[in-house]
CSV table of C-alpha atoms in Angstrom, one decimal:
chain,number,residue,atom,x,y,z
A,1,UNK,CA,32.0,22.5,-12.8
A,2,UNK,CA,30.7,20.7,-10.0
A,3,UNK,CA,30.0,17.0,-10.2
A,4,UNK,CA,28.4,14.8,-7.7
A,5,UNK,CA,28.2,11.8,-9.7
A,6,UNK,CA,31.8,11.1,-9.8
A,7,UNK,CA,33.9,9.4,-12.8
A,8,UNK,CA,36.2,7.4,-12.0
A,9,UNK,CA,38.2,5.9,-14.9
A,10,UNK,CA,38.6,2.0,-15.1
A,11,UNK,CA,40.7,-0.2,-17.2
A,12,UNK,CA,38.5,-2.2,-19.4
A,13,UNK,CA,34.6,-1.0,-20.5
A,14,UNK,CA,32.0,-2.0,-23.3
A,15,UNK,CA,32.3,1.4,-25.3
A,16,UNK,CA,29.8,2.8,-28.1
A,17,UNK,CA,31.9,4.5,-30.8
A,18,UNK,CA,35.4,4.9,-29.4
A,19,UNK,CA,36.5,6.7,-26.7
A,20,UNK,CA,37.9,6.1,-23.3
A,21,UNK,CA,36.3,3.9,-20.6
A,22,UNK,CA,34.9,5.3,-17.5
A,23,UNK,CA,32.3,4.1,-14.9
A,24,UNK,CA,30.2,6.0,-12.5
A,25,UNK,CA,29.9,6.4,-8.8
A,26,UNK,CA,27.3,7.9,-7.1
A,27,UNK,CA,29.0,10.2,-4.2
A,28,UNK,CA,27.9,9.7,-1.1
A,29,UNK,CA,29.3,12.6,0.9
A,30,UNK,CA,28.4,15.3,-1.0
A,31,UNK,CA,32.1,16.6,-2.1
A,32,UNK,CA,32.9,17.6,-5.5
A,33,UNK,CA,35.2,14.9,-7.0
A,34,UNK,CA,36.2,15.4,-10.7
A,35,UNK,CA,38.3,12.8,-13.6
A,36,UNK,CA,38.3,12.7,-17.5
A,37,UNK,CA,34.9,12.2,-19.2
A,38,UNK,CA,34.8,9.8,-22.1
A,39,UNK,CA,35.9,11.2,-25.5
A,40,UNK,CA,33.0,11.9,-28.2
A,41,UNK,CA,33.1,9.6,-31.6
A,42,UNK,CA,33.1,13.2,-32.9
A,43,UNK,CA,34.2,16.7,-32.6
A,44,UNK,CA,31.8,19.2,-31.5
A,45,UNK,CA,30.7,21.9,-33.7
A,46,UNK,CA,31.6,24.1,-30.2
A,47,UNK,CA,35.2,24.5,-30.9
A,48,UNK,CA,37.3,26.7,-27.8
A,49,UNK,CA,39.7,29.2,-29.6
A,50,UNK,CA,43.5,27.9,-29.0
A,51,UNK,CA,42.5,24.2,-28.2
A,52,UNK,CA,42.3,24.8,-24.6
A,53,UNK,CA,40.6,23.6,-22.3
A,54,UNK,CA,38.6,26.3,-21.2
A,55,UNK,CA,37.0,29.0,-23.3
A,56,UNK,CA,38.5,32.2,-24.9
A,57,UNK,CA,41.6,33.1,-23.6
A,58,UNK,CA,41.0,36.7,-21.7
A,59,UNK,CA,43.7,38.8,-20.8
A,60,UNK,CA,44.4,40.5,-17.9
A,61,UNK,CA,45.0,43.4,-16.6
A,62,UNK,CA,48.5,44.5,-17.7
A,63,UNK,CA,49.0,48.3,-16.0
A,64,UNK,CA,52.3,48.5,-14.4
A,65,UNK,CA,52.4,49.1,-10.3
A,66,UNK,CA,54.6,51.4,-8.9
A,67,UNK,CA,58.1,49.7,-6.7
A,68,UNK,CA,55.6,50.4,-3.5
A,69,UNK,CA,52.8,47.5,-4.9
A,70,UNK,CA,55.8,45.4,-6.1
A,71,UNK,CA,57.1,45.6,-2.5
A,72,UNK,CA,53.7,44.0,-0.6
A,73,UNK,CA,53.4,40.7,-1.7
A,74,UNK,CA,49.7,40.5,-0.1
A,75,UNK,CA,49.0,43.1,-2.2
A,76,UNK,CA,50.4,41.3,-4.9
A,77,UNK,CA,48.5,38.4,-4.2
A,78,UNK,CA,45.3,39.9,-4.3
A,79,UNK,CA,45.9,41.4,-7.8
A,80,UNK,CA,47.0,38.1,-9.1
A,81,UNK,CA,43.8,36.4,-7.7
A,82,UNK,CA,41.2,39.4,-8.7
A,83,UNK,CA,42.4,39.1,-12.3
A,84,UNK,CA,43.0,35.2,-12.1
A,85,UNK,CA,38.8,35.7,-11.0
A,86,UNK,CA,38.2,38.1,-13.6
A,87,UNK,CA,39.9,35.5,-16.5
A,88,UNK,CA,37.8,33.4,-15.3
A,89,UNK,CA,34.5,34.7,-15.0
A,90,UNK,CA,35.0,35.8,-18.6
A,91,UNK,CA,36.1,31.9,-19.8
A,92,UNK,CA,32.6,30.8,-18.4
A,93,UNK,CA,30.5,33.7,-19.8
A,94,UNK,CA,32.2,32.9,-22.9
A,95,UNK,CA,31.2,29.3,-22.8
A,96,UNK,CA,27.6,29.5,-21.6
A,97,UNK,CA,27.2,31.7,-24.9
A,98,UNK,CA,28.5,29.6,-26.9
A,99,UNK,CA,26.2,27.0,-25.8
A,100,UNK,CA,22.9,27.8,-28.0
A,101,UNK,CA,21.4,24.5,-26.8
A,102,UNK,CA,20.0,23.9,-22.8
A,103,UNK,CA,20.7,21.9,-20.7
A,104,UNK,CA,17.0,20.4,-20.9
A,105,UNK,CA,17.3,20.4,-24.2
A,106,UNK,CA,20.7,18.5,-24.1
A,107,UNK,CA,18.9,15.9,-21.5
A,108,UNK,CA,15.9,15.6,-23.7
A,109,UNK,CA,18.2,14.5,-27.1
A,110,UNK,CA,20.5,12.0,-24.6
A,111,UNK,CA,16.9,10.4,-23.9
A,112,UNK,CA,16.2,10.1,-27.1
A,113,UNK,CA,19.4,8.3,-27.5
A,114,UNK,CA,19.3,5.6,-24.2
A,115,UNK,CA,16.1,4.6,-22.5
A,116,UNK,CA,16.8,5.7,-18.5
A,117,UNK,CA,16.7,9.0,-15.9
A,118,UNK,CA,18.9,11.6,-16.5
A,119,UNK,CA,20.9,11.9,-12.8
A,120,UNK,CA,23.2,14.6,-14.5
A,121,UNK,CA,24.5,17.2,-17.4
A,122,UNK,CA,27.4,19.3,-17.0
A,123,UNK,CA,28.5,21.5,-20.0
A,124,UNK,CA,32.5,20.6,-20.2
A,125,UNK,CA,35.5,20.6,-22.4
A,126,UNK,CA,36.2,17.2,-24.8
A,127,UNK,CA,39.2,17.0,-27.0
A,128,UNK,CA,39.4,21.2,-27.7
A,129,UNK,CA,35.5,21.6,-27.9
A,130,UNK,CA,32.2,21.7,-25.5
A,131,UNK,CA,29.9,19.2,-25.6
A,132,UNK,CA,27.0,18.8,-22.9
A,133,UNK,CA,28.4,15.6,-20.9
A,134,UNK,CA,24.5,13.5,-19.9
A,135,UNK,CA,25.1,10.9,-17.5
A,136,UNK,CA,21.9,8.5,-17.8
A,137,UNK,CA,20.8,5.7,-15.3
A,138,UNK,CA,20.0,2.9,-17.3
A,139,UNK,CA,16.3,1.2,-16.8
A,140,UNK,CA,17.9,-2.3,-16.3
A,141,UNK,CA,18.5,-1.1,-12.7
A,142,UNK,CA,22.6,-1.2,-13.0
A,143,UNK,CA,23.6,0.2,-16.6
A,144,UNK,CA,25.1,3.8,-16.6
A,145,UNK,CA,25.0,5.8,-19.6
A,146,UNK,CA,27.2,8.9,-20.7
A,147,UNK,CA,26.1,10.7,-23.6
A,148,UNK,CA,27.8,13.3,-25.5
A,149,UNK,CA,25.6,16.1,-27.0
A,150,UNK,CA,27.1,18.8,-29.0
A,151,UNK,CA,26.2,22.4,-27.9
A,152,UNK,CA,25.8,24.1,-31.1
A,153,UNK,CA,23.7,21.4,-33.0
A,154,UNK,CA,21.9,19.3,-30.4
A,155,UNK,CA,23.4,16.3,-31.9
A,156,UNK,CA,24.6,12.9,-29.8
A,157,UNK,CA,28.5,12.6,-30.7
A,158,UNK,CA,28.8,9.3,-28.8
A,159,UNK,CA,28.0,7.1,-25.6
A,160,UNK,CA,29.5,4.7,-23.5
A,161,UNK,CA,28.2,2.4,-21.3
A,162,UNK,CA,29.2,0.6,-17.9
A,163,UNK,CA,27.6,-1.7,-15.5
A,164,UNK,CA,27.2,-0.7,-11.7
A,165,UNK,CA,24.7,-2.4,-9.5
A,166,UNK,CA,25.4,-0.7,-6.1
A,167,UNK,CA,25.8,2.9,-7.3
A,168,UNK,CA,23.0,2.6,-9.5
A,169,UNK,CA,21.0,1.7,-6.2
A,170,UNK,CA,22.2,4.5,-4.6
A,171,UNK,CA,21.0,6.8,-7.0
A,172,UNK,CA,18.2,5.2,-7.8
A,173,UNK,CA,17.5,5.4,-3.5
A,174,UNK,CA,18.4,9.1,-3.9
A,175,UNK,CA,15.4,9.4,-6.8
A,176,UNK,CA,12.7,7.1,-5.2
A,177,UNK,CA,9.5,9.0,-5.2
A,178,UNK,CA,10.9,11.8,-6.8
A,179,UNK,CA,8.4,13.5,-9.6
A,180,UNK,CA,10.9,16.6,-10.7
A,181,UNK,CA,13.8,15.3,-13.6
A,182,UNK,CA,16.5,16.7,-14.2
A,183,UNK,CA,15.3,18.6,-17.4
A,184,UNK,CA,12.2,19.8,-14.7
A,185,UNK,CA,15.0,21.1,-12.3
A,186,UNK,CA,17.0,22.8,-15.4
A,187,UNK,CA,14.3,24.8,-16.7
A,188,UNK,CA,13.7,26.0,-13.0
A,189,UNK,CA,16.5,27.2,-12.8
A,190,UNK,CA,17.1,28.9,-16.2
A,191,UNK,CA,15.1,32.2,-15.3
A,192,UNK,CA,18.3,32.5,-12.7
A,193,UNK,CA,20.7,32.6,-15.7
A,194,UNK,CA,22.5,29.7,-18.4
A,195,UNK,CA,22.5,26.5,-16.5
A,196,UNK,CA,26.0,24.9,-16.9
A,197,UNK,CA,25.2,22.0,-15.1
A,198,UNK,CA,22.5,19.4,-13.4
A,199,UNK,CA,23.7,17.0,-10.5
A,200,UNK,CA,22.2,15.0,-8.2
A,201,UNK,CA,23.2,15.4,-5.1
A,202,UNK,CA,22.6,12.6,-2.2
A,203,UNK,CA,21.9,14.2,1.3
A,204,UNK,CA,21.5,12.7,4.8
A,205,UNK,CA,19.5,9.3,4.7
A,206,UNK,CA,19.6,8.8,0.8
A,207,UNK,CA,17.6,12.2,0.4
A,208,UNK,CA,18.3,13.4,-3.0
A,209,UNK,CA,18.4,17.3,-4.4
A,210,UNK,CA,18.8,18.2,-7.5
A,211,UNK,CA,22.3,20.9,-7.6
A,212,UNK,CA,22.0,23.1,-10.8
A,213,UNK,CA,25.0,26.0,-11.0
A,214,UNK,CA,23.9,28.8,-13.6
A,215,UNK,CA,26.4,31.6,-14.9
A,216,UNK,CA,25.1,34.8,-15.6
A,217,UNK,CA,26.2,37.2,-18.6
A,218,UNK,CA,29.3,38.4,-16.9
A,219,UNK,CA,30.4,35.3,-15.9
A,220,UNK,CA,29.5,35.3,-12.3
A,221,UNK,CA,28.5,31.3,-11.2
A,222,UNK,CA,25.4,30.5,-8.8
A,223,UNK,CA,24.5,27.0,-7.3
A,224,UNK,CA,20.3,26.3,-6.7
A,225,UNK,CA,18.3,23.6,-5.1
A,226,UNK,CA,15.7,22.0,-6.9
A,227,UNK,CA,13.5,20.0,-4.7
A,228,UNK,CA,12.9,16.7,-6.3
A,229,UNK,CA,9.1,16.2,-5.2
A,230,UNK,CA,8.2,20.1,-5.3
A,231,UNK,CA,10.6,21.2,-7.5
A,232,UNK,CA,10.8,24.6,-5.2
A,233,UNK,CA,14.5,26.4,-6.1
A,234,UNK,CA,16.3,27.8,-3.1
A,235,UNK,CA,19.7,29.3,-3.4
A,236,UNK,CA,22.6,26.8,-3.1
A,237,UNK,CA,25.9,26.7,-1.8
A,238,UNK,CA,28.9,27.9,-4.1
A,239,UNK,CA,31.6,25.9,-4.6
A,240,UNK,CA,35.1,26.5,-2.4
């Protein structure tokens, strides 16, 4: 799941019950960038089946092809991929099920927890389990906050906290003016399936867009634009 503000791990950081230490960066250019999130003080009540790190293990399609299929490796390579896509698609329907609370709802309990704006929440994997993954812009102007909310319950697991003075200002240059939250943008979108994730997203000249992906009941992923003054969706680039 698509993340534009990046963690990047660091050595040392002030952490609220246990975990590993990460910071945040807001990303300027738009890419996706991905690293390990911050372990939760405790396990959510979202458990994946086999301790992956991904949802239910689906199999695929096992049918034997004749010496002639065997022979074309392109055609070989499009099998692999179309039930490599399939596995996939049914690992994220899985997990947006499983998920009983929203992503606004998931920003709105994080809140609860730390005083700040809510620039992100991505629905990922922690430790064999899901947890809802809130990263919060502290009101002091350069504190980050990541919260972990479980999925099932609604309850915080755990938080960390880092201090960042020139990424905070880039996302909080990204937000200024801006009247539609993250929650705001989440709801939006939730007509257009389960919302996996929130990011803000930086465009040219420090313009920020709020970049929500929603999976639909087969499995299928979407990205929308939520304007952050109008709140208007548009449809959204997928990820390569």
């Amino acid at each position: 799941m698509k993340r534009n503000i990046v963690i990047a791990t660091v050595a040392a950081a002030a952490l609220i019950g246990g975990g590993t230490a990460t910071t945040f960066a807001l990303s300027g250019d738009g890419e996706s960038s991905s690293a390990s999130s911050a372990s939760s003080a405790q396990k959510s009540s979202v458990q994946l089946k086999d301790g992956g790190t991904r949802g239910a293990e689906v199999r695929g399609d096992d049918r034997d092809n004749d010496d002639d299929r065997h022979d074309d490796d392109r055609y070989d390579d499009r099998y692999d991929d179309d039930r490599d896509d399939r596995g996939e698609d049914a690992r994220d329907a899985a997990e947006a099920k499983a998920a009983k609370v929203s992503a606004a709802d998931a920003i709105a309990a994080a809140l609860k927890s730390v005083d700040g704006t809510a620039v992100s929440a991505d629905l990922d994997s922690d430790d064999g389990g899901l947890v809802w993954d809130v990263d919060v812009l502290g009101k002091g102007g350069d504190t980050w906050h990541s919260v972990h909310v479980d999925p099932g319950t609604g309850k915080v697991l755990g938080s960390h906290t880092e201090k960042d003075a020139e990424d905070a200002a880039e996302a909080e240059a990204a937000l200024k003016g801006s009247s539609v939250s993250a929650a705001d943008a989440a709801r939006t979108a939730a007509d257009k399936g389960t919302v996996t994730s929130v990011d803000l997203e930086d465009e040219a000249a420090g313009k920020g867009v709020w970049d929500v992906e929603t999976v639909s009941g087969k499995g299928a992923e979407s990205h929308w634009s939520v304007d952050l003054s109008t709140g208007k969706l548009t449809a959204g680039p997928l990820d390569d």
